[in-house]
XYZ file of C-alpha atoms in Angstrom:
724
model
C 3.680 125.942 84.143
C 2.173 124.257 81.084
C 4.295 126.483 78.852
C 7.461 125.514 80.788
C 6.641 121.797 80.581
C 5.927 122.091 76.878
C 9.219 123.942 76.315
C 11.222 121.298 78.220
C 9.579 118.498 76.261
C 10.247 120.329 73.006
C 13.943 120.892 73.839
C 14.295 117.258 74.916
C 12.731 116.171 71.639
C 15.114 118.390 69.625
C 18.233 117.192 71.515
C 17.111 113.569 71.206
C 16.451 114.052 67.498
C 19.968 115.544 66.978
C 21.547 112.676 68.940
C 19.573 110.065 67.011
C 20.459 111.729 63.720
C 24.160 111.578 64.597
C 23.892 107.941 65.685
C 22.152 107.065 62.406
C 24.947 108.797 60.517
C 27.612 106.844 62.468
C 25.798 103.538 61.879
C 25.488 104.333 58.176
C 29.222 105.078 57.872
C 30.131 101.898 59.810
C 27.989 99.804 57.492
C 29.577 101.431 54.436
C 33.052 100.826 55.897
C 32.345 97.120 56.490
C 31.013 96.657 52.948
C 34.063 98.380 51.459
C 36.569 95.667 50.562
C 39.272 97.826 49.017
C 41.245 100.091 51.367
C 41.425 103.092 49.047
C 40.915 106.856 49.491
C 37.156 106.337 49.953
C 37.842 103.895 52.791
C 40.277 106.460 54.269
C 37.680 109.260 54.192
C 35.150 106.988 55.933
C 37.664 106.370 58.755
C 38.354 110.098 59.134
C 34.640 111.002 59.180
C 33.959 108.343 61.833
C 36.849 109.669 63.938
C 35.457 113.205 63.611
C 31.913 112.146 64.615
C 33.225 110.412 67.763
C 35.336 113.395 69.009
C 32.726 114.646 71.477
C 31.295 111.245 72.359
C 34.026 108.643 72.786
C 37.806 109.129 73.079
C 38.753 105.476 72.459
C 36.672 105.224 69.294
C 38.125 108.502 67.995
C 41.698 107.356 68.638
C 41.023 103.954 67.049
C 39.661 105.413 63.792
C 42.320 108.177 63.747
C 45.192 105.660 64.142
C 43.801 103.510 61.342
C 43.471 106.535 59.055
C 47.072 107.665 59.816
C 48.463 104.209 58.900
C 46.372 104.034 55.711
C 47.335 107.639 54.774
C 51.014 106.635 54.879
C 50.454 103.669 52.577
C 48.406 105.769 50.124
C 50.676 108.840 50.340
C 47.649 110.939 51.315
C 49.387 113.718 53.340
C 46.346 115.999 53.586
C 44.203 113.200 55.073
C 47.068 112.270 57.428
C 47.248 115.881 58.642
C 43.492 115.934 59.273
C 43.742 112.665 61.219
C 46.487 114.132 63.470
C 44.374 117.239 63.969
C 41.267 115.250 64.995
C 43.395 113.140 67.350
C 44.786 116.301 68.965
C 41.296 117.762 69.458
C 40.022 114.552 71.090
C 42.990 114.231 73.468
C 42.843 117.918 74.401
C 39.107 117.618 75.049
C 39.090 114.395 77.091
C 42.580 114.297 78.663
C 44.649 117.505 78.726
C 45.644 120.379 76.480
C 49.358 119.578 76.798
C 48.900 116.009 75.526
C 47.032 117.284 72.465
C 49.785 119.785 71.487
C 52.151 117.348 69.654
C 49.360 116.248 67.270
C 48.423 119.866 66.442
C 52.092 120.526 65.640
C 52.346 117.429 63.399
C 49.176 118.424 61.549
C 50.392 122.016 61.121
C 53.736 120.832 59.729
C 52.038 118.594 57.143
C 49.574 121.317 56.102
C 52.488 123.749 55.699
C 54.300 121.235 53.450
C 51.147 120.984 51.314
C 50.664 124.782 51.387
C 47.095 124.145 52.584
C 46.556 127.469 54.342
C 43.060 126.799 55.673
C 44.210 123.656 57.514
C 47.369 125.369 58.811
C 45.323 128.305 60.110
C 42.982 125.968 61.996
C 45.927 124.122 63.618
C 47.695 127.367 64.542
C 44.492 128.673 66.116
C 44.104 125.509 68.250
C 47.766 125.789 69.286
C 47.145 129.401 70.295
C 44.151 128.349 72.419
C 46.165 125.589 74.098
C 49.133 127.833 74.943
C 46.814 130.638 76.102
C 44.999 128.321 78.521
C 48.383 127.036 79.767
C 49.450 130.621 80.485
C 52.221 130.665 77.843
C 51.116 133.972 76.318
C 54.175 134.540 74.107
C 53.613 131.257 72.248
C 49.867 131.923 72.180
C 50.532 135.271 70.450
C 52.952 133.610 68.019
C 50.438 130.983 66.853
C 47.404 133.280 66.898
C 49.405 135.715 64.711
C 50.237 132.924 62.232
C 46.554 131.967 62.091
C 45.517 135.611 61.571
C 47.971 136.099 58.722
C 46.833 132.972 56.870
C 43.131 133.719 57.356
C 43.616 137.240 56.031
C 45.436 135.855 52.965
C 42.661 133.396 52.068
C 39.791 135.750 52.888
C 38.464 134.072 56.065
C 37.388 137.407 57.528
C 35.566 136.170 60.635
C 38.447 133.864 61.547
C 40.901 136.750 61.041
C 38.878 139.001 63.375
C 38.696 136.322 66.090
C 42.456 135.742 65.869
C 43.117 139.489 66.358
C 40.778 139.475 69.358
C 42.615 136.572 71.015
C 45.996 138.164 70.287
C 44.732 141.248 72.130
C 43.598 139.103 75.074
C 47.027 137.450 75.289
C 48.793 140.831 75.291
C 46.380 141.994 77.988
C 47.153 138.965 80.185
C 50.869 139.784 79.818
C 50.179 143.355 80.921
C 51.247 144.742 77.516
C 48.290 147.105 77.131
C 49.705 148.894 74.085
C 49.828 145.582 72.198
C 46.338 144.718 73.430
C 44.821 148.043 72.298
C 46.514 147.832 68.882
C 45.043 144.389 68.115
C 41.594 145.099 69.587
C 41.355 148.233 67.414
C 42.395 146.256 64.321
C 39.725 143.694 65.168
C 37.118 146.428 65.736
C 37.837 148.066 62.367
C 37.680 144.729 60.540
C 34.402 143.883 62.359
C 32.811 147.203 61.407
C 34.038 146.956 57.795
C 32.400 143.514 57.492
C 29.241 144.257 59.523
C 30.255 141.648 62.095
C 28.425 143.347 64.964
C 28.831 140.465 67.422
C 32.620 140.551 67.181
C 32.590 144.370 67.192
C 30.808 144.245 70.559
C 33.499 141.933 71.947
C 36.321 144.194 70.731
C 34.628 147.281 72.219
C 34.241 145.526 75.584
C 37.881 144.411 75.538
C 39.100 147.948 74.724
C 36.990 149.337 77.554
C 38.544 146.831 79.970
C 42.078 147.910 79.013
C 41.274 151.612 79.499
C 39.582 150.795 82.812
C 42.758 149.030 84.035
C 44.754 152.128 83.084
C 42.413 154.416 85.051
C 40.888 156.098 81.962
C 37.305 155.582 83.164
C 35.532 158.020 80.785
C 36.976 156.296 77.708
C 36.311 152.858 79.242
C 32.653 153.739 79.841
C 32.285 155.067 76.299
C 33.494 151.767 74.762
C 31.405 149.630 77.152
C 28.213 151.561 76.407
C 28.774 151.134 72.658
C 29.318 147.394 73.181
C 26.142 147.072 75.275
C 24.023 148.894 72.672
C 25.183 146.527 69.900
C 24.787 143.406 72.064
C 21.197 144.343 72.952
C 20.284 144.977 69.324
C 21.836 141.646 68.338
C 20.104 139.935 71.311
C 23.476 138.361 72.146
C 23.131 137.340 75.809
C 26.831 136.498 76.318
C 27.969 139.888 74.984
C 25.285 141.672 77.050
C 26.616 139.915 80.155
C 30.210 140.887 79.267
C 29.297 144.543 78.751
C 27.247 144.763 81.982
C 30.117 143.203 83.946
C 32.617 145.617 82.387
C 30.487 148.702 83.132
C 30.134 147.352 86.673
C 33.950 147.182 86.930
C 34.196 150.915 86.162
C 31.721 151.626 88.952
C 33.779 149.449 91.337
C 36.829 151.604 90.663
C 34.726 154.758 91.151
C 33.427 153.230 94.429
C 29.791 153.249 93.252
C 29.322 149.858 94.917
C 25.529 149.621 94.864
C 25.437 150.349 91.125
C 28.269 147.837 90.601
C 26.354 145.112 92.488
C 23.210 145.799 90.439
C 25.095 145.484 87.119
C 27.070 142.382 88.150
C 23.980 140.626 89.511
C 22.201 141.138 86.181
C 25.303 139.902 84.315
C 25.609 136.851 86.590
C 22.002 135.823 85.983
C 22.499 135.931 82.189
C 25.864 134.160 82.421
C 24.542 131.274 84.545
C 21.550 130.803 82.249
C 23.946 130.401 79.312
C 26.625 128.335 81.136
C 29.086 131.065 80.201
C 32.750 130.825 81.226
C 32.629 134.466 82.419
C 30.617 133.340 85.460
C 33.922 132.983 87.336
C 34.999 136.552 86.512
C 31.636 137.970 87.602
C 31.816 136.076 90.923
C 35.362 137.359 91.419
C 34.255 140.960 90.780
C 31.325 140.625 93.193
C 33.831 139.372 95.778
C 35.867 142.570 95.269
C 32.758 144.694 95.839
C 31.795 142.962 99.080
C 35.397 143.142 100.270
C 35.315 146.928 99.689
C 32.072 147.027 101.687
C 33.924 145.066 104.468
C 31.576 142.092 104.214
C 34.501 139.653 104.375
C 32.424 136.509 104.894
C 30.488 137.131 101.668
C 33.713 138.041 99.844
C 35.372 134.755 100.931
C 32.425 132.743 99.628
C 32.397 134.485 96.237
C 36.189 134.316 95.723
C 36.351 130.617 96.603
C 33.486 129.830 94.218
C 35.220 131.831 91.466
C 38.496 129.990 92.119
C 36.835 126.637 91.406
C 35.488 127.918 88.067
C 38.574 129.680 86.627
C 40.283 127.628 83.917
C 43.386 129.760 83.174
C 46.373 130.203 85.486
C 46.409 133.977 85.050
C 42.897 134.282 86.451
C 43.715 131.862 89.271
C 46.605 134.142 90.271
C 44.343 137.227 90.298
C 41.711 135.403 92.375
C 44.351 134.239 94.890
C 45.490 137.859 95.263
C 41.908 138.818 96.123
C 41.586 135.996 98.676
C 44.881 137.124 100.232
C 43.547 140.687 100.485
C 40.539 139.430 102.460
C 42.854 137.634 104.919
C 44.921 140.816 105.127
C 41.822 142.859 106.001
C 40.945 140.253 108.668
C 44.496 140.645 110.110
C 45.405 137.017 109.389
C 48.817 138.104 108.124
C 50.544 134.710 107.825
C 47.718 133.226 105.738
C 47.576 136.376 103.600
C 51.337 136.193 102.968
C 51.065 132.527 101.986
C 48.300 133.304 99.448
C 50.163 136.313 98.016
C 53.330 134.223 97.555
C 51.384 131.479 95.779
C 49.700 134.060 93.523
C 53.113 135.620 92.800
C 54.569 132.279 91.667
C 51.584 131.609 89.362
C 51.721 135.117 87.870
C 55.480 134.788 87.282
C 55.024 131.413 85.565
C 52.456 132.809 83.091
C 53.911 136.348 82.816
C 50.740 137.939 84.212
C 52.242 141.374 84.890
C 49.057 142.938 86.299
C 48.605 140.103 88.806
C 52.314 140.259 89.708
C 51.954 143.983 90.536
C 49.138 143.195 92.976
C 51.119 140.315 94.527
C 54.183 142.521 95.122
C 52.016 145.244 96.689
C 50.129 142.748 98.864
C 53.363 141.151 100.163
C 54.723 144.639 100.918
C 51.568 145.471 102.918
C 51.866 142.254 104.962
C 55.520 142.905 105.817
C 54.688 146.509 106.742
C 51.970 145.380 109.150
C 54.399 142.768 110.573
C 56.865 145.690 111.074
C 59.457 144.177 108.705
C 60.062 147.486 106.960
C 63.102 146.541 104.835
C 61.261 143.627 103.195
C 58.159 145.787 102.833
C 60.211 148.489 101.083
C 61.776 145.979 98.662
C 58.403 144.635 97.462
C 56.737 148.071 97.417
C 59.474 149.360 95.084
C 59.029 146.324 92.809
C 55.289 147.033 92.609
C 55.901 150.731 91.950
C 58.388 150.137 89.107
C 56.236 147.489 87.405
C 53.008 149.505 87.728
C 54.736 152.541 86.176
C 55.866 150.397 83.245
C 52.313 149.086 82.759
C 50.722 152.547 83.338
C 48.479 151.137 86.105
C 47.499 154.364 87.833
C 45.425 152.729 90.593
C 48.264 150.376 91.636
C 50.781 153.254 91.476
C 48.551 155.300 93.764
C 48.258 152.568 96.425
C 51.975 151.810 96.131
C 53.001 155.443 96.704
C 50.720 155.636 99.743
C 52.359 152.532 101.234
C 55.882 153.796 100.408
C 55.098 157.028 102.273
C 54.196 155.029 105.398
C 57.280 152.770 105.101
C 59.680 155.716 104.686
C 58.073 157.448 107.677
C 58.635 154.360 109.866
C 62.265 154.173 108.681
C 62.784 157.858 109.540
C 63.261 158.910 105.899
C 60.928 161.878 106.177
C 61.905 163.607 102.917
C 61.207 160.440 100.898
C 57.996 159.916 102.879
C 56.821 163.405 101.885
C 57.762 162.871 98.223
C 55.849 159.574 98.097
C 52.817 161.134 99.776
C 52.846 163.982 97.250
C 52.961 161.461 94.390
C 50.062 159.575 95.995
C 47.952 162.758 96.105
C 48.764 163.596 92.475
C 47.782 160.086 91.319
C 44.650 160.090 93.472
C 43.576 163.435 91.979
C 44.218 162.144 88.462
C 41.832 159.223 89.076
C 39.001 161.185 90.685
C 39.359 164.753 89.474
C 36.471 166.964 88.511
C 37.140 166.601 84.805
C 36.707 162.815 84.916
C 33.443 163.008 86.870
C 32.027 165.639 84.511
C 33.113 163.571 81.516
C 31.279 160.557 82.932
C 28.108 162.607 83.273
C 28.514 163.850 79.707
C 29.003 160.317 78.383
C 25.891 159.046 80.139
C 23.924 161.982 78.687
C 25.237 161.160 75.208
C 24.437 157.466 75.569
C 21.081 157.630 73.777
C 22.721 159.445 70.889
C 25.405 156.744 70.596
C 22.690 154.080 70.683
C 21.017 155.783 67.732
C 24.278 155.715 65.754
C 24.824 152.029 66.520
C 21.235 151.178 65.630
C 21.757 152.915 62.285
C 24.575 150.446 61.526
C 22.251 147.598 62.479
C 19.502 148.949 60.214
C 22.046 149.056 57.400
C 22.815 145.357 57.913
C 19.093 144.512 58.105
C 18.505 146.441 54.896
C 21.287 144.479 53.175
C 19.648 141.215 54.259
C 16.310 142.516 52.993
C 17.845 143.189 49.565
C 19.166 139.628 49.394
C 15.854 138.098 50.494
C 13.870 140.294 48.112
C 16.034 139.191 45.200
C 15.439 135.507 46.014
C 11.681 135.956 46.147
C 11.278 138.171 43.093
C 13.262 136.030 40.646
C 10.949 133.025 41.116
C 8.757 134.040 38.185
C 9.629 135.751 34.949
C 6.488 137.884 35.241
C 7.866 139.651 38.345
C 11.449 139.926 37.079
C 11.118 143.602 36.112
C 9.672 144.476 39.512
C 12.594 142.682 41.165
C 15.098 144.791 39.226
C 13.235 147.980 40.090
C 13.011 146.938 43.756
C 16.723 146.147 43.971
C 17.636 149.476 42.360
C 15.393 151.398 44.754
C 16.700 149.583 47.807
C 20.300 150.072 46.590
C 19.638 153.795 46.277
C 18.185 153.875 49.790
C 21.107 151.823 51.094
C 23.599 154.157 49.406
C 21.800 157.132 50.939
C 21.877 155.533 54.386
C 25.624 154.789 54.085
C 26.320 158.342 52.891
C 24.174 159.754 55.704
C 25.975 157.635 58.314
C 29.406 158.692 57.056
C 28.346 162.327 57.041
C 26.960 161.974 60.562
C 30.162 160.271 61.675
C 32.256 163.175 60.353
C 29.902 165.685 61.988
C 30.058 163.707 65.242
C 33.869 163.897 65.289
C 33.795 167.645 64.633
C 31.078 168.180 67.243
C 33.054 166.192 69.811
C 36.103 168.420 69.299
C 33.930 171.553 69.587
C 32.229 170.189 72.730
C 35.593 169.420 74.346
C 36.752 172.936 73.556
C 33.596 174.392 75.081
C 34.078 172.269 78.194
C 37.677 173.487 78.501
C 36.581 177.095 78.005
C 33.758 176.865 80.507
C 35.884 175.510 83.392
C 36.266 177.989 86.260
C 38.551 176.808 89.043
C 36.326 175.289 91.743
C 38.894 176.490 94.304
C 38.272 180.104 93.228
C 34.459 179.729 93.283
C 34.463 178.120 96.738
C 36.865 180.794 98.079
C 34.688 183.555 96.616
C 31.569 182.153 98.281
C 33.503 181.773 101.550
C 34.659 185.422 101.402
C 31.085 186.526 100.671
C 29.820 184.498 103.632
C 32.406 186.170 105.875
C 31.304 189.640 104.757
C 27.662 188.794 105.459
C 28.484 187.393 108.905
C 30.540 190.546 109.658
C 27.521 192.616 108.553
C 29.529 194.415 105.841
C 26.394 194.954 103.793
C 27.663 197.414 101.178
C 30.863 195.489 100.661
C 29.044 192.133 100.358
C 26.522 193.592 97.865
C 29.388 194.973 95.767
C 31.264 191.685 95.961
C 28.158 189.679 94.975
C 27.470 192.032 92.067
C 31.009 191.656 90.709
C 31.008 187.887 91.252
C 27.683 187.394 89.428
C 28.855 189.640 86.597
C 32.052 187.581 86.225
C 30.016 184.365 86.147
C 27.711 185.818 83.488
C 30.653 186.988 81.354
C 32.277 183.548 81.608
C 29.068 181.744 80.629
C 28.411 184.114 77.725
C 31.973 183.750 76.417
C 31.874 179.944 76.722
C 28.981 179.771 74.231
C 31.100 181.187 71.396
C 34.125 179.823 69.622
C 35.554 183.371 69.286
C 34.857 186.567 71.256
C 36.014 190.149 70.948
C 39.398 190.796 72.550
C 37.807 193.640 74.522
C 35.313 191.169 76.090
C 38.105 188.750 76.997
C 40.156 191.526 78.647
C 37.038 192.795 80.438
C 36.525 189.316 81.960
C 40.179 189.119 83.062
C 40.072 192.584 84.612
C 36.830 191.722 86.396
C 38.408 188.564 87.766
C 41.445 190.459 89.112
C 39.317 193.205 90.656
C 37.219 190.551 92.423
C 40.390 188.990 93.865
C 41.379 192.417 95.225
C 37.980 193.484 96.603
C 38.439 192.125 100.139
C 41.905 193.629 100.534
C 44.378 195.148 98.101
C 46.432 191.958 97.842
C 47.692 192.334 94.286
C 48.947 195.139 92.095
C 47.929 194.531 88.525
C 47.756 196.338 85.228
C 46.519 195.451 81.741
C 48.296 197.262 78.906
C 47.115 197.136 75.292
C 49.506 198.495 72.625
C 48.245 201.388 70.531
C 48.545 199.215 67.406
C 45.674 197.032 68.697
C 41.983 197.894 68.425
C 40.474 195.403 70.905
C 37.070 195.731 69.232
C 38.341 194.426 65.887
C 40.128 191.270 67.069
C 38.189 188.039 67.634
C 40.053 185.577 69.916
C 39.310 182.241 71.643
C 37.788 182.874 75.093
C 39.348 181.823 78.431
C 42.946 181.626 77.158
C 44.461 184.331 79.366
C 42.526 183.760 82.627
C 43.916 180.257 83.499
C 47.469 181.650 83.615
C 46.342 184.597 85.772
C 44.661 182.053 88.099
C 47.894 180.027 88.230
C 49.851 183.146 89.187
C 47.420 183.995 92.007
C 47.234 180.417 93.328
C 50.878 179.320 92.996
C 53.250 182.227 92.312
C 53.178 184.008 95.673
C 53.675 181.137 98.169
C 54.654 182.689 101.560
C 55.542 185.996 99.839
C 54.985 189.072 101.990
C 56.258 191.850 99.722
C 54.179 193.514 97.018
C 52.548 191.011 94.671
C 52.242 192.265 91.126
C 50.781 190.863 87.908
C 51.244 192.603 84.545
C 49.351 191.718 81.353
C 50.624 193.249 78.084
C 49.223 192.826 74.567
C 51.221 193.663 71.461
C 50.733 193.143 67.714
C 53.915 192.375 65.791
C 54.579 190.666 62.431
C 50.850 189.756 62.212
C 51.117 187.929 65.591
C 48.891 188.866 68.535
C 51.202 188.422 71.535
C 50.100 188.461 75.189
C 52.624 188.343 78.058
C 51.641 187.638 81.676
C 54.366 188.564 84.169
C 54.459 188.145 87.959
C 57.106 188.756 90.623
C 56.462 185.492 92.493
C 58.658 182.505 93.297
C 59.173 181.515 89.652
C 58.128 178.496 87.596
C 61.289 176.477 88.402
C 60.545 176.716 92.132
C 56.844 175.912 91.578
C 57.736 172.637 89.857
C 59.173 171.375 93.105
C 56.093 172.075 95.234
C 52.978 169.931 95.718
C 50.669 171.413 93.121
C 53.217 172.192 90.463
C 51.696 169.618 88.172
C 48.479 171.676 87.842
C 50.438 174.371 85.993
C 51.776 171.849 83.497
C 48.229 170.459 83.106
C 46.785 173.884 82.244
C 49.710 174.449 79.856
C 49.050 171.095 78.135
C 45.314 171.809 77.820
C 45.920 175.326 76.477
C 48.584 174.078 74.043
C 46.133 171.472 72.710
C 43.418 174.129 72.328
C 45.821 176.451 70.543
C 46.870 173.652 68.166
C 43.227 172.911 67.227
C 42.165 176.569 66.912
C 45.328 177.595 65.006
C 44.664 174.879 62.440
C 41.034 175.978 62.179
C 41.862 179.699 61.764
C 45.121 179.113 59.824
C 46.898 181.505 62.213
C 49.897 180.806 64.456
C 49.292 180.106 68.143
C 51.420 178.695 70.980
C 52.374 179.212 74.638
C 55.707 179.258 76.508
C 56.389 179.565 80.251
C 59.781 180.773 81.514
C 61.399 181.586 84.856
C 62.431 185.233 84.893
C 65.734 184.255 86.541
C 67.168 183.872 83.020
C 66.428 187.604 82.561
C 67.933 188.412 86.014
C 64.502 189.129 87.458
C 62.094 187.432 89.892
C 58.926 185.568 88.948
C 57.398 183.862 85.900
C 56.882 185.016 82.304
C 54.064 183.455 80.246
C 54.072 184.264 76.518
C 50.867 183.530 74.600
C 50.717 183.876 70.808
C 46.945 184.046 70.344
C 45.239 182.897 67.101
C 42.729 185.512 65.954
C 40.356 186.757 63.289
C 39.705 190.329 62.335
C 36.075 191.466 62.407
C 36.287 192.592 58.751
C 37.373 189.060 57.730
C 34.119 187.427 58.919
């Protein structure tokens, strides 16, 4: 307690001392002004300085001194001083009255500074105009003035101001729902921050980028950026940035429905934010409200949303908060109140061009009308939400919209459209929570310590630079130590150069390693559907007491798993090993009953023990054939794999007699085939470049050759054993 009392007394003493110092300065300037008989440029500067000192304290005094300085500036022809007087007047009015009333004075000041070609003053005015328009929800004008400020600050070398302007431009694009514009400016700001060792601003840009990717449903990338931001903020001991990063990571966990983890992160962020009187307190309260609403604790959600609403200062955020309040009323079946709140939120979001909030308003209104059995109105708003969310690439809103459209079409008797919407809902839902995303999250969390080490290396570089500067100051004090100072600086410069070189080398290695890791992950994926089915078949054999058959099945299954794991460790494997794995996979599929006829043909021109190929290229297409090609087909099911070597190309064709690729595209899981094709094409592109050998894949319907089924043609990049 004594420590707390002492601290309070100390802070009070400091604040009092600052206030007294400012009062002494004001009194000194007043006395000098009164003693000054001639109203010249010195008298003018005294008026301006007094106006500036009163900005935070007293509006009337500020306006009085500013008006006097404007009149005197006119008589003296001092345009620069007149511009500064207008600027100070605008700041005071915006601070004590309203942003809108301060705008005309910013514009007058900016015009005068432009006439004088005083870029620093113009940049400051443009930045204040951007802030004013941003807070008023006029994001287009905010972007216009922030961009002007950024350009001028870049021209005159005000790096930190340039970075901040880029950051605010990104925020304005984000509020509009233009996520491409937001990402572009945040990345520019991040690069400039890293180039100038501005770690605090780098942390903010990383957090902002993570928020954009989180909105778009790209949770692995969002988490990666947020973790980098948190590591920097902790090293810098920047409480506000730590709070931002914790809140943002919590938002990812909200979307992944990890509510307890999200509450833990937001509670920690809220504590820091309140201790620092941070404006993000409102956003954290709003997010906590969303969590408790998801947990169906509507009373708690109401309390948090209403508290957040009183703290939000921008219209865009007010609209988002009103949408959340409306959703609580909707969950409580108070449909009329919910509709009223959604409509109000819609009007606010329209007025400030908040596209994300507008999407949620449209969807909420559609849900209310659906529950009130007004299906035509519900359909109209659901379609608006769907179209806008597609434009903005908001996967989560698209998913909920397609689910609602399915229900509306079903009630209207449009069963085909209902089915199509439901299929789209399932596709979008899978894209948000598929196995790849969850595994990527686990990988990112495992890599987190490594990323922290990289970030801390950048921080050590900055600390070392500061050490060089401080060492120079100390060593040059005496001539006797001058030589040692030179030697010390040279040594530290060499160390610094080594550290920079080492970091760049590590960065290059990290990029290469990430590509290799992604390839290994792609190679090591075995379809969970196949594994679960295999275990289910094995269980059936055991329950039916087919001991010999189950032992044989288990032996083949374990061998296939071992082959797959062994192959996944290597970038290239022998073609014979790859074909052995494929044949083992097909034989395992046929062990329970002779379902498929298959053959693997290798041309005489190929020695499978001399070709090294990427593993797991052929098997995904065989899996696709087994899972999708023979829907409801009773006749003989055949799969043929042929390998040929022609014109120095290793060509593999996979042929089936199923329903054909064109028919598959129309069924529910057709998108999985295109996904495997995209992944394989990307792998082939990377490996082909690495090996300097051609590689691609094409998939065709055999109808064009007057036959039934699908033809997959793989041109496989390879190395010959002798070439190693």
